PDB file of N, CA, C and O in Angstrom:
ATOM      1  N   MET A 758       8.021  -2.257  -2.747  1.00  0.00           N
ATOM      2  CA  MET A 758       8.287  -3.613  -2.312  1.00  0.00           C
ATOM      3  C   MET A 758       8.772  -4.470  -3.477  1.00  0.00           C
ATOM      4  O   MET A 758       8.775  -5.678  -3.416  1.00  0.00           O
ATOM      5  N   GLU A 759       9.204  -3.831  -4.517  1.00  0.00           N
ATOM      6  CA  GLU A 759       9.712  -4.518  -5.691  1.00  0.00           C
ATOM      7  C   GLU A 759      10.944  -5.349  -5.317  1.00  0.00           C
ATOM      8  O   GLU A 759      11.812  -4.908  -4.583  1.00  0.00           O
ATOM      9  N   ASN A 760      11.018  -6.582  -5.838  1.00  0.00           N
ATOM     10  CA  ASN A 760      12.125  -7.496  -5.563  1.00  0.00           C
ATOM     11  C   ASN A 760      12.294  -7.786  -4.075  1.00  0.00           C
ATOM     12  O   ASN A 760      13.396  -7.948  -3.596  1.00  0.00           O
ATOM     13  N   ASP A 761      11.209  -7.822  -3.361  1.00  0.00           N
ATOM     14  CA  ASP A 761      11.250  -8.108  -1.938  1.00  0.00           C
ATOM     15  C   ASP A 761      10.412  -9.360  -1.691  1.00  0.00           C
ATOM     16  O   ASP A 761       9.435  -9.608  -2.391  1.00  0.00           O
ATOM     17  N   LYS A 762      10.816 -10.115  -0.703  1.00  0.00           N
ATOM     18  CA  LYS A 762      10.091 -11.323  -0.331  1.00  0.00           C
ATOM     19  C   LYS A 762       9.685 -11.184   1.122  1.00  0.00           C
ATOM     20  O   LYS A 762      10.426 -10.620   1.927  1.00  0.00           O
ATOM     21  N   LEU A 763       8.511 -11.683   1.457  1.00  0.00           N
ATOM     22  CA  LEU A 763       8.049 -11.667   2.838  1.00  0.00           C
ATOM     23  C   LEU A 763       8.463 -12.969   3.508  1.00  0.00           C
ATOM     24  O   LEU A 763       8.195 -14.053   2.990  1.00  0.00           O
ATOM     25  N   LEU A 764       9.114 -12.854   4.638  1.00  0.00           N
ATOM     26  CA  LEU A 764       9.644 -14.016   5.340  1.00  0.00           C
ATOM     27  C   LEU A 764       8.935 -14.242   6.664  1.00  0.00           C
ATOM     28  O   LEU A 764       8.644 -13.294   7.382  1.00  0.00           O
ATOM     29  N   LYS A 765       8.718 -15.514   6.981  1.00  0.00           N
ATOM     30  CA  LYS A 765       8.223 -15.888   8.298  1.00  0.00           C
ATOM     31  C   LYS A 765       9.427 -15.994   9.232  1.00  0.00           C
ATOM     32  O   LYS A 765      10.576 -16.030   8.789  1.00  0.00           O
ATOM     33  N   ILE A 766       9.169 -16.056  10.526  1.00  0.00           N
ATOM     34  CA  ILE A 766      10.244 -16.078  11.522  1.00  0.00           C
ATOM     35  C   ILE A 766      11.243 -17.210  11.254  1.00  0.00           C
ATOM     36  O   ILE A 766      12.449 -17.010  11.326  1.00  0.00           O
ATOM     37  N   LYS A 767      10.749 -18.371  10.931  1.00  0.00           N
ATOM     38  CA  LYS A 767      11.635 -19.509  10.674  1.00  0.00           C
ATOM     39  C   LYS A 767      12.573 -19.228   9.503  1.00  0.00           C
ATOM     40  O   LYS A 767      13.751 -19.580   9.526  1.00  0.00           O
ATOM     41  N   GLU A 768      12.052 -18.558   8.481  1.00  0.00           N
ATOM     42  CA  GLU A 768      12.869 -18.214   7.315  1.00  0.00           C
ATOM     43  C   GLU A 768      13.908 -17.153   7.676  1.00  0.00           C
ATOM     44  O   GLU A 768      15.051 -17.198   7.194  1.00  0.00           O
ATOM     45  N   VAL A 769      13.532 -16.217   8.530  1.00  0.00           N
ATOM     46  CA  VAL A 769      14.477 -15.203   8.994  1.00  0.00           C
ATOM     47  C   VAL A 769      15.608 -15.881   9.771  1.00  0.00           C
ATOM     48  O   VAL A 769      16.785 -15.580   9.554  1.00  0.00           O
ATOM     49  N   CYS A 770      15.263 -16.804  10.629  1.00  0.00           N
ATOM     50  CA  CYS A 770      16.268 -17.538  11.406  1.00  0.00           C
ATOM     51  C   CYS A 770      17.217 -18.300  10.488  1.00  0.00           C
ATOM     52  O   CYS A 770      18.433 -18.309  10.715  1.00  0.00           O
ATOM     53  N   ASN A 771      16.678 -18.916   9.458  1.00  0.00           N
ATOM     54  CA  ASN A 771      17.524 -19.623   8.493  1.00  0.00           C
ATOM     55  C   ASN A 771      18.457 -18.659   7.769  1.00  0.00           C
ATOM     56  O   ASN A 771      19.634 -18.958   7.574  1.00  0.00           O
ATOM     57  N   LEU A 772      17.944 -17.517   7.381  1.00  0.00           N
ATOM     58  CA  LEU A 772      18.753 -16.509   6.704  1.00  0.00           C
ATOM     59  C   LEU A 772      19.884 -16.020   7.604  1.00  0.00           C
ATOM     60  O   LEU A 772      21.009 -15.816   7.160  1.00  0.00           O
ATOM     61  N   LEU A 773      19.590 -15.848   8.887  1.00  0.00           N
ATOM     62  CA  LEU A 773      20.581 -15.374   9.852  1.00  0.00           C
ATOM     63  C   LEU A 773      21.447 -16.498  10.418  1.00  0.00           C
ATOM     64  O   LEU A 773      22.420 -16.231  11.126  1.00  0.00           O
ATOM     65  N   ASN A 774      21.060 -17.716  10.143  1.00  0.00           N
ATOM     66  CA  ASN A 774      21.771 -18.888  10.648  1.00  0.00           C
ATOM     67  C   ASN A 774      21.787 -18.911  12.184  1.00  0.00           C
ATOM     68  O   ASN A 774      22.818 -19.127  12.815  1.00  0.00           O
ATOM     69  N   VAL A 775      20.621 -18.664  12.767  1.00  0.00           N
ATOM     70  CA  VAL A 775      20.458 -18.706  14.224  1.00  0.00           C
ATOM     71  C   VAL A 775      19.219 -19.525  14.566  1.00  0.00           C
ATOM     72  O   VAL A 775      18.318 -19.688  13.745  1.00  0.00           O
ATOM     73  N   SER A 776      19.177 -20.006  15.781  1.00  0.00           N
ATOM     74  CA  SER A 776      17.996 -20.726  16.243  1.00  0.00           C
ATOM     75  C   SER A 776      16.874 -19.730  16.538  1.00  0.00           C
ATOM     76  O   SER A 776      17.120 -18.521  16.717  1.00  0.00           O
ATOM     77  N   THR A 777      15.675 -20.236  16.622  1.00  0.00           N
ATOM     78  CA  THR A 777      14.537 -19.388  16.965  1.00  0.00           C
ATOM     79  C   THR A 777      14.740 -18.798  18.353  1.00  0.00           C
ATOM     80  O   THR A 777      14.441 -17.625  18.591  1.00  0.00           O
ATOM     81  N   ARG A 778      15.275 -19.592  19.255  1.00  0.00           N
ATOM     82  CA  ARG A 778      15.545 -19.112  20.617  1.00  0.00           C
ATOM     83  C   ARG A 778      16.533 -17.942  20.597  1.00  0.00           C
ATOM     84  O   ARG A 778      16.319 -16.920  21.252  1.00  0.00           O
ATOM     85  N   LYS A 779      17.620 -18.098  19.853  1.00  0.00           N
ATOM     86  CA  LYS A 779      18.626 -17.036  19.743  1.00  0.00           C
ATOM     87  C   LYS A 779      17.993 -15.786  19.128  1.00  0.00           C
ATOM     88  O   LYS A 779      18.269 -14.665  19.564  1.00  0.00           O
ATOM     89  N   PHE A 780      17.143 -15.976  18.168  1.00  0.00           N
ATOM     90  CA  PHE A 780      16.454 -14.857  17.525  1.00  0.00           C
ATOM     91  C   PHE A 780      15.677 -14.051  18.559  1.00  0.00           C
ATOM     92  O   PHE A 780      15.818 -12.838  18.645  1.00  0.00           O
ATOM     93  N   TYR A 781      14.865 -14.734  19.343  1.00  0.00           N
ATOM     94  CA  TYR A 781      14.041 -14.029  20.327  1.00  0.00           C
ATOM     95  C   TYR A 781      14.860 -13.453  21.478  1.00  0.00           C
ATOM     96  O   TYR A 781      14.539 -12.393  21.997  1.00  0.00           O
ATOM     97  N   GLU A 782      15.932 -14.130  21.881  1.00  0.00           N
ATOM     98  CA  GLU A 782      16.734 -13.657  23.001  1.00  0.00           C
ATOM     99  C   GLU A 782      17.584 -12.442  22.649  1.00  0.00           C
ATOM    100  O   GLU A 782      17.676 -11.511  23.429  1.00  0.00           O
ATOM    101  N   ASP A 783      18.212 -12.468  21.500  1.00  0.00           N
ATOM    102  CA  ASP A 783      19.206 -11.446  21.180  1.00  0.00           C
ATOM    103  C   ASP A 783      18.797 -10.518  20.041  1.00  0.00           C
ATOM    104  O   ASP A 783      18.762  -9.305  20.198  1.00  0.00           O
ATOM    105  N   ILE A 784      18.493 -11.101  18.919  1.00  0.00           N
ATOM    106  CA  ILE A 784      18.293 -10.300  17.716  1.00  0.00           C
ATOM    107  C   ILE A 784      17.017  -9.489  17.780  1.00  0.00           C
ATOM    108  O   ILE A 784      17.008  -8.308  17.452  1.00  0.00           O
ATOM    109  N   LYS A 785      15.946 -10.097  18.218  1.00  0.00           N
ATOM    110  CA  LYS A 785      14.660  -9.399  18.265  1.00  0.00           C
ATOM    111  C   LYS A 785      14.692  -8.221  19.232  1.00  0.00           C
ATOM    112  O   LYS A 785      13.970  -7.255  19.059  1.00  0.00           O
ATOM    113  N   THR A 786      15.551  -8.267  20.237  1.00  0.00           N
ATOM    114  CA  THR A 786      15.653  -7.167  21.192  1.00  0.00           C
ATOM    115  C   THR A 786      16.568  -6.047  20.701  1.00  0.00           C
ATOM    116  O   THR A 786      16.640  -4.997  21.323  1.00  0.00           O
ATOM    117  N   ASP A 787      17.250  -6.269  19.588  1.00  0.00           N
ATOM    118  CA  ASP A 787      18.106  -5.245  18.984  1.00  0.00           C
ATOM    119  C   ASP A 787      17.205  -4.168  18.373  1.00  0.00           C
ATOM    120  O   ASP A 787      16.407  -4.450  17.490  1.00  0.00           O
ATOM    121  N   LYS A 788      17.344  -2.944  18.861  1.00  0.00           N
ATOM    122  CA  LYS A 788      16.478  -1.847  18.400  1.00  0.00           C
ATOM    123  C   LYS A 788      16.651  -1.534  16.918  1.00  0.00           C
ATOM    124  O   LYS A 788      15.780  -0.924  16.313  1.00  0.00           O
ATOM    125  N   THR A 789      17.776  -1.946  16.322  1.00  0.00           N
ATOM    126  CA  THR A 789      18.009  -1.667  14.901  1.00  0.00           C
ATOM    127  C   THR A 789      17.431  -2.745  13.991  1.00  0.00           C
ATOM    128  O   THR A 789      17.402  -2.573  12.773  1.00  0.00           O
ATOM    129  N   PHE A 790      16.990  -3.847  14.589  1.00  0.00           N
ATOM    130  CA  PHE A 790      16.467  -4.946  13.774  1.00  0.00           C
ATOM    131  C   PHE A 790      15.116  -4.561  13.173  1.00  0.00           C
ATOM    132  O   PHE A 790      14.277  -3.973  13.861  1.00  0.00           O
ATOM    133  N   PRO A 791      14.894  -4.875  11.899  1.00  0.00           N
ATOM    134  CA  PRO A 791      13.623  -4.516  11.241  1.00  0.00           C
ATOM    135  C   PRO A 791      12.403  -5.065  11.980  1.00  0.00           C
ATOM    136  O   PRO A 791      12.416  -6.195  12.482  1.00  0.00           O
ATOM    137  N   GLN A 792      11.375  -4.268  12.038  1.00  0.00           N
ATOM    138  CA  GLN A 792      10.140  -4.649  12.722  1.00  0.00           C
ATOM    139  C   GLN A 792       9.315  -5.611  11.866  1.00  0.00           C
ATOM    140  O   GLN A 792       9.298  -5.510  10.643  1.00  0.00           O
ATOM    141  N   SER A 793       8.630  -6.498  12.533  1.00  0.00           N
ATOM    142  CA  SER A 793       7.717  -7.401  11.840  1.00  0.00           C
ATOM    143  C   SER A 793       6.392  -6.683  11.584  1.00  0.00           C
ATOM    144  O   SER A 793       6.143  -5.607  12.138  1.00  0.00           O
ATOM    145  N   PHE A 794       5.584  -7.288  10.749  1.00  0.00           N
ATOM    146  CA  PHE A 794       4.247  -6.757  10.478  1.00  0.00           C
ATOM    147  C   PHE A 794       3.331  -7.922  10.149  1.00  0.00           C
ATOM    148  O   PHE A 794       3.784  -9.047   9.945  1.00  0.00           O
ATOM    149  N   ARG A 795       2.050  -7.645  10.122  1.00  0.00           N
ATOM    150  CA  ARG A 795       1.050  -8.656   9.773  1.00  0.00           C
ATOM    151  C   ARG A 795       0.186  -8.118   8.651  1.00  0.00           C
ATOM    152  O   ARG A 795      -0.149  -6.931   8.624  1.00  0.00           O
ATOM    153  N   LEU A 796      -0.167  -9.002   7.750  1.00  0.00           N
ATOM    154  CA  LEU A 796      -1.124  -8.625   6.721  1.00  0.00           C
ATOM    155  C   LEU A 796      -2.507  -8.641   7.347  1.00  0.00           C
ATOM    156  O   LEU A 796      -2.727  -9.296   8.374  1.00  0.00           O
ATOM    157  N   ALA A 797      -3.431  -7.947   6.759  1.00  0.00           N
ATOM    158  CA  ALA A 797      -4.788  -7.844   7.305  1.00  0.00           C
ATOM    159  C   ALA A 797      -5.383  -9.222   7.591  1.00  0.00           C
ATOM    160  O   ALA A 797      -5.254 -10.143   6.784  1.00  0.00           O
ATOM    161  N   ASN A 798      -5.971  -9.342   8.747  1.00  0.00           N
ATOM    162  CA  ASN A 798      -6.692 -10.556   9.164  1.00  0.00           C
ATOM    163  C   ASN A 798      -5.822 -11.807   9.233  1.00  0.00           C
ATOM    164  O   ASN A 798      -6.307 -12.912   9.010  1.00  0.00           O
ATOM    165  N   THR A 799      -4.528 -11.649   9.524  1.00  0.00           N
ATOM    166  CA  THR A 799      -3.656 -12.811   9.702  1.00  0.00           C
ATOM    167  C   THR A 799      -2.942 -12.706  11.044  1.00  0.00           C
ATOM    168  O   THR A 799      -2.817 -11.627  11.608  1.00  0.00           O
ATOM    169  N   LYS A 800      -2.464 -13.833  11.537  1.00  0.00           N
ATOM    170  CA  LYS A 800      -1.726 -13.863  12.796  1.00  0.00           C
ATOM    171  C   LYS A 800      -0.225 -14.007  12.574  1.00  0.00           C
ATOM    172  O   LYS A 800       0.557 -13.825  13.486  1.00  0.00           O
ATOM    173  N   THR A 801       0.171 -14.352  11.356  1.00  0.00           N
ATOM    174  CA  THR A 801       1.568 -14.624  11.059  1.00  0.00           C
ATOM    175  C   THR A 801       2.384 -13.342  10.986  1.00  0.00           C
ATOM    176  O   THR A 801       2.047 -12.423  10.251  1.00  0.00           O
ATOM    177  N   LYS A 802       3.481 -13.301  11.744  1.00  0.00           N
ATOM    178  CA  LYS A 802       4.400 -12.171  11.681  1.00  0.00           C
ATOM    179  C   LYS A 802       5.280 -12.357  10.448  1.00  0.00           C
ATOM    180  O   LYS A 802       5.810 -13.438  10.204  1.00  0.00           O
ATOM    181  N   LEU A 803       5.448 -11.274   9.702  1.00  0.00           N
ATOM    182  CA  LEU A 803       6.256 -11.307   8.500  1.00  0.00           C
ATOM    183  C   LEU A 803       7.349 -10.248   8.576  1.00  0.00           C
ATOM    184  O   LEU A 803       7.205  -9.241   9.260  1.00  0.00           O
ATOM    185  N   TYR A 804       8.425 -10.509   7.851  1.00  0.00           N
ATOM    186  CA  TYR A 804       9.551  -9.592   7.769  1.00  0.00           C
ATOM    187  C   TYR A 804       9.911  -9.375   6.314  1.00  0.00           C
ATOM    188  O   TYR A 804       9.780 -10.278   5.495  1.00  0.00           O
ATOM    189  N   SER A 805      10.400  -8.202   6.006  1.00  0.00           N
ATOM    190  CA  SER A 805      10.864  -7.886   4.664  1.00  0.00           C
ATOM    191  C   SER A 805      12.270  -8.453   4.489  1.00  0.00           C
ATOM    192  O   SER A 805      13.188  -8.116   5.246  1.00  0.00           O
ATOM    193  N   GLN A 806      12.448  -9.294   3.478  1.00  0.00           N
ATOM    194  CA  GLN A 806      13.767  -9.863   3.215  1.00  0.00           C
ATOM    195  C   GLN A 806      14.764  -8.749   2.882  1.00  0.00           C
ATOM    196  O   GLN A 806      15.914  -8.788   3.313  1.00  0.00           O
ATOM    197  N   LYS A 807      14.321  -7.765   2.155  1.00  0.00           N
ATOM    198  CA  LYS A 807      15.183  -6.631   1.792  1.00  0.00           C
ATOM    199  C   LYS A 807      15.668  -5.905   3.045  1.00  0.00           C
ATOM    200  O   LYS A 807      16.854  -5.591   3.165  1.00  0.00           O
ATOM    201  N   GLU A 808      14.779  -5.652   4.000  1.00  0.00           N
ATOM    202  CA  GLU A 808      15.164  -4.981   5.243  1.00  0.00           C
ATOM    203  C   GLU A 808      16.122  -5.836   6.070  1.00  0.00           C
ATOM    204  O   GLU A 808      17.065  -5.313   6.668  1.00  0.00           O
ATOM    205  N   ILE A 809      15.892  -7.140   6.092  1.00  0.00           N
ATOM    206  CA  ILE A 809      16.774  -8.047   6.833  1.00  0.00           C
ATOM    207  C   ILE A 809      18.170  -8.027   6.217  1.00  0.00           C
ATOM    208  O   ILE A 809      19.178  -7.936   6.920  1.00  0.00           O
ATOM    209  N   ARG A 810      18.241  -8.098   4.899  1.00  0.00           N
ATOM    210  CA  ARG A 810      19.547  -8.072   4.222  1.00  0.00           C
ATOM    211  C   ARG A 810      20.276  -6.749   4.454  1.00  0.00           C
ATOM    212  O   ARG A 810      21.490  -6.722   4.641  1.00  0.00           O
ATOM    213  N   GLU A 811      19.550  -5.645   4.463  1.00  0.00           N
ATOM    214  CA  GLU A 811      20.158  -4.340   4.759  1.00  0.00           C
ATOM    215  C   GLU A 811      20.702  -4.328   6.181  1.00  0.00           C
ATOM    216  O   GLU A 811      21.792  -3.805   6.431  1.00  0.00           O
ATOM    217  N   TRP A 812      19.960  -4.907   7.128  1.00  0.00           N
ATOM    218  CA  TRP A 812      20.405  -4.987   8.513  1.00  0.00           C
ATOM    219  C   TRP A 812      21.682  -5.832   8.610  1.00  0.00           C
ATOM    220  O   TRP A 812      22.626  -5.464   9.312  1.00  0.00           O
ATOM    221  N   ILE A 813      21.714  -6.954   7.903  1.00  0.00           N
ATOM    222  CA  ILE A 813      22.904  -7.811   7.893  1.00  0.00           C
ATOM    223  C   ILE A 813      24.110  -7.035   7.361  1.00  0.00           C
ATOM    224  O   ILE A 813      25.191  -7.085   7.949  1.00  0.00           O
ATOM    225  N   ASN A 814      23.933  -6.318   6.272  1.00  0.00           N
ATOM    226  CA  ASN A 814      25.028  -5.530   5.697  1.00  0.00           C
ATOM    227  C   ASN A 814      25.532  -4.480   6.683  1.00  0.00           C
ATOM    228  O   ASN A 814      26.740  -4.261   6.814  1.00  0.00           O
ATOM    229  N   LEU A 815      24.637  -3.842   7.395  1.00  0.00           N
ATOM    230  CA  LEU A 815      25.002  -2.853   8.400  1.00  0.00           C
ATOM    231  C   LEU A 815      25.808  -3.521   9.523  1.00  0.00           C
ATOM    232  O   LEU A 815      26.815  -2.970   9.985  1.00  0.00           O
ATOM    233  N   GLN A 816      25.375  -4.703   9.955  1.00  0.00           N
ATOM    234  CA  GLN A 816      26.095  -5.437  10.993  1.00  0.00           C
ATOM    235  C   GLN A 816      27.504  -5.776  10.530  1.00  0.00           C
ATOM    236  O   GLN A 816      28.466  -5.682  11.282  1.00  0.00           O
ATOM    237  N   MET A 817      27.628  -6.168   9.276  1.00  0.00           N
ATOM    238  CA  MET A 817      28.947  -6.519   8.722  1.00  0.00           C
ATOM    239  C   MET A 817      29.862  -5.301   8.688  1.00  0.00           C
ATOM    240  O   MET A 817      31.047  -5.402   9.012  1.00  0.00           O
ATOM    241  N   GLN A 818      29.326  -4.157   8.330  1.00  0.00           N
ATOM    242  CA  GLN A 818      30.125  -2.932   8.263  1.00  0.00           C
ATOM    243  C   GLN A 818      30.571  -2.487   9.658  1.00  0.00           C
ATOM    244  O   GLN A 818      31.709  -2.056   9.846  1.00  0.00           O
ATOM    245  N   ASN A 819      29.697  -2.586  10.627  1.00  0.00           N
ATOM    246  CA  ASN A 819      29.965  -2.059  11.960  1.00  0.00           C
ATOM    247  C   ASN A 819      30.683  -3.015  12.888  1.00  0.00           C
ATOM    248  O   ASN A 819      31.199  -2.581  13.933  1.00  0.00           O
ATOM    249  N   ASN A 820      30.724  -4.291  12.555  1.00  0.00           N
ATOM    250  CA  ASN A 820      31.258  -5.265  13.504  1.00  0.00           C
ATOM    251  C   ASN A 820      32.384  -6.126  12.932  1.00  0.00           C
ATOM    252  O   ASN A 820      32.556  -7.266  13.337  1.00  0.00           O
ATOM    253  N   ARG A 821      33.137  -5.557  12.019  1.00  0.00           N
ATOM    254  CA  ARG A 821      34.268  -6.300  11.454  1.00  0.00           C
ATOM    255  C   ARG A 821      35.347  -6.510  12.525  1.00  0.00           C
ATOM    256  O   ARG A 821      35.629  -5.625  13.329  1.00  0.00           O
ATOM    257  N   VAL A 822      35.922  -7.703  12.516  1.00  0.00           N
ATOM    258  CA  VAL A 822      36.988  -8.036  13.459  1.00  0.00           C
ATOM    259  C   VAL A 822      38.313  -7.942  12.710  1.00  0.00           C
ATOM    260  O   VAL A 822      38.461  -8.467  11.612  1.00  0.00           O
ATOM    261  N   SER A 823      39.272  -7.273  13.320  1.00  0.00           N
ATOM    262  CA  SER A 823      40.586  -7.108  12.676  1.00  0.00           C
ATOM    263  C   SER A 823      41.458  -8.298  12.940  1.00  0.00           C
ATOM    264  O   SER A 823      41.447  -8.909  13.936  1.00  0.00           O
TER     265      SER A 823
END
């Protein structure tokens, strides 16, 4: 987890430049999107910034418009 930051949903939405609603409707249902996790004894869902950035790069490679 070196050089990785844990992001809350709001931070993920900011990184993706989407609303929370758009996140839950479209992105969260994408099977390739990184899974969230919780630290012990917490309710907050967290995401790996490194995994999110890798997912973004994959989207850019696969969905380029000519």
